[in-house]
Amino acid sequence: MGIRGLMSFVEDHSNEFFTDLKLRDTKIVIDGYALFHRLSFNSNLELRYGGDYDSFADIVQNFFESLFACNICPYVVLDGGCDISDKKLTTLKDRAREKIQMAHSLSVGGSGYVCPLLIREVFIQVLIKLQVCFVQCFSEADRDIMTLANHWNCPVLSSDSDFCIFDLKTGFCPLNSFQWRNINTIKGTQNYIPAKCFSLDAFCHHFSNMNKALLPLFAVLCGNDHINLPIMETFLSKARLPLGATSSKGRRHHRILGLLNWLSHFANPTEALDNVLKYLPKKDRENVKELLCCSMEEYQQSRVKLQDFFQCGTYVCPDALNLGLPEWVLVALAKGQLSPFISDALVLRRTILHTQVENMQQPNAHRISQPIRQIIYGLLLNASPHLDKTSRNALPPQPLAFSEMERINKNIKTSIIDAVELAKDHSDLSKLTELSLRRRQMLLLETLKVEQTILEPIPASLKLPVAVSCYWLQHTETKTKLHHLQSLLLSMLVGPLTAIINSPGKEELQEDGAKMLYAEFQRVKVQTRLGTRLDLDTAHIFCQWQSCLQMGMYLNQLLSTPLPEPDLTRPSAFNTLNEDIWRHTKYGGTLYISRLYSGSLVHGLCQQLLASTSVESLLSMCPEAKQLYEHLFNATRSYAPTAIFLPKGKSNSKKKRQKKQNTSCSKNRGRTTAHTKCWYKGNNRFGLLMVENLEEHSEASDLE
């Protein structure tokens, strides 16, 4: 939620409405959605290249370490899926359009704020790593945050102006005045974070000691995310609202000031609401009254007791229970093990495909992952009979239909997508977790069109990213080139390089080689940030890969992770590596995704590989990284179109021959043909393999 213009209004009166705090030795309830957006947009992070997740993970970790240093105990509360009533749909569409415009601006060198696609997943994984308590609510979290903070008598940290309306016992600390980077000390021993706390009492005192109970009516009259009635303009134009002092912030601040001064004359909400309705046509009054009263309830205490979740692990949401969803689904949603994307698909049969910084002239990057989503929808089809009424309100009577809100050019459109009907034993969501690991893994890999044998040499933590990359390569609409694949695989080496550097017992020569390669990657990343122009086609290709990874992760989660979840955060400590470092996962059975994908690094490597650098020369300094790269490349190249391995001059002339060979080569995917004649460009054996005899080559065929 949020009242338009209210946050800037109260900040203009900071001396009157805020008190200074030295925050320490306390619990604090944090609006997770507001926090990760704030840290994304106010930390000088690169937003054009699809996410520097390593830098973001560092910032999130630094934030919470600042809290720990001041003995502040954080409890993070995240929004879940869309509200069952779907009353924010108009607001969601408006924001989706704004996001498209900002993404377009970023794509052509302008400014804008668009969260990278996997930022929420990175944020959650940092919380898990740091053992920060968090919960994912079933729908919007504001009321649950307020109720928990009042139960514990502690402040709320957010940037949402709705917390200026909630009656919070200990107050609301805005994120933009929360100086977590500037820890101070009292008497040399006690650390604290300087902050400001909004005082609801001071706010109401400023407006003639108005009744706090009037503020929810003020919020809905002013217009928030849940309600924006055009007919209210009739009231606002006729009421002749007293402005009081003039405002320099324009019409919105004048409206806020006028409404507050006008409402301050009434003793209670009932009296004020009756006076509002007098200005409206009689035929509209009853309907408007019902809508306003319903919206005002959003500022009342929640029935959800989050303290039970944090203390006992029990999450009970009446709205969720009424839908009759399987218990394991509710638990997984609360623990953040399933995404709000799954919740939206379950409850509303509608999902939102978030726009990335991509080529707006091309079909949106999520088109490539649609087949994965269709399997996800198929698994959710028969979740509960109680969902029928809810989902059918949003869709025509089509038993397999789900709707997707997606970008079309520079606007949004809702498309109808049919779920894939699955076998009977896969169609009962309540029993999905009872399927054997083998069957769940088989369904995942069949969806990604990848054979299990191809993943055998791959470390467990990289199996899902590699499988997703194979899926990505099989779709010709990606227009993937060799340097795209090379750059992506090289970026997957960053986590293992960190493992080598941090591992005790390694020979100095090995450690030095890893440090040199890691330093080179960091140099490339920094150089890319220094004003390099965005290659839109390359950006679009990697946006497609991120979409595949995101949906691959969601399907993997829904199937109770038959493959290890790729962890998007950086590793901080590792156990000793054994000699077979790449086949085993002793360096951490999960891969931290901030070390799996860094947009600036991947784009920078693309530019270097196109110019003069070869993979061979990059990896020559670190034999272990070279060995892992070879495993990754061998697994993925058997799914890549043959054309990406051909010299540029030969590519076009052999397209027809390649098409004929694709089918005949399918039986040999992943196996080396004895008679294949290869030649090499320079000394590079990994990724610059050129095929002389196309008829006998099977390793690099695109089979779809």
Coordinates of N, CA and C in Angstrom, one line a residue, residues 217 235 239 262-263 265-266 268-280 285:
L217 N -9.6 6.9 7.1 CA -10.5 7.6 6.2 C -9.7 8.6 5.3
F235 N -16.3 15.0 -4.6 CA -16.3 15.4 -3.2 C -15.2 16.5 -3.0
A239 N -16.0 20.2 -1.7 CA -15.9 20.4 -0.2 C -15.2 21.7 0.2
W262 N -9.6 19.5 7.0 CA -11.1 19.3 7.0 C -11.5 18.2 7.9
L263 N -10.8 17.1 7.9 CA -11.2 16.0 8.8 C -11.0 16.3 10.3
H265 N -12.0 18.6 11.9 CA -13.2 19.2 12.5 C -14.2 18.1 13.0
F266 N -14.0 16.9 12.7 CA -15.0 15.8 13.0 C -14.5 15.0 14.2
N268 N -15.2 11.8 14.9 CA -15.0 10.3 14.6 C -15.2 10.0 13.2
P269 N -14.8 8.8 12.7 CA -14.9 8.5 11.3 C -16.4 8.4 10.8
T270 N -17.3 8.0 11.6 CA -18.7 7.9 11.2 C -19.2 9.3 10.8
E271 N -19.0 10.3 11.7 CA -19.4 11.6 11.4 C -18.7 12.2 10.1
A272 N -17.5 12.0 10.0 CA -16.7 12.5 8.8 C -17.2 11.8 7.5
L273 N -17.4 10.5 7.6 CA -17.9 9.8 6.4 C -19.3 10.2 5.9
D274 N -20.1 10.5 6.9 CA -21.5 11.0 6.5 C -21.4 12.3 5.8
N275 N -20.4 13.1 6.2 CA -20.3 14.4 5.6 C -19.6 14.3 4.2
V276 N -18.8 13.3 4.0 CA -18.2 13.1 2.7 C -19.4 12.7 1.7
L277 N -20.2 11.8 2.2 CA -21.3 11.3 1.3 C -22.3 12.4 0.9
K278 N -22.4 13.4 1.7 CA -23.4 14.5 1.3 C -23.0 15.2 0.0
Y279 N -21.7 15.1 -0.3 CA -21.3 15.8 -1.5 C -21.4 15.0 -2.8
L280 N -21.9 13.7 -2.6 CA -22.0 12.8 -3.7 C -23.4 12.6 -4.2
R285 N -24.1 6.9 -3.2 CA -23.7 7.0 -1.8 C -23.5 5.7 -1.1

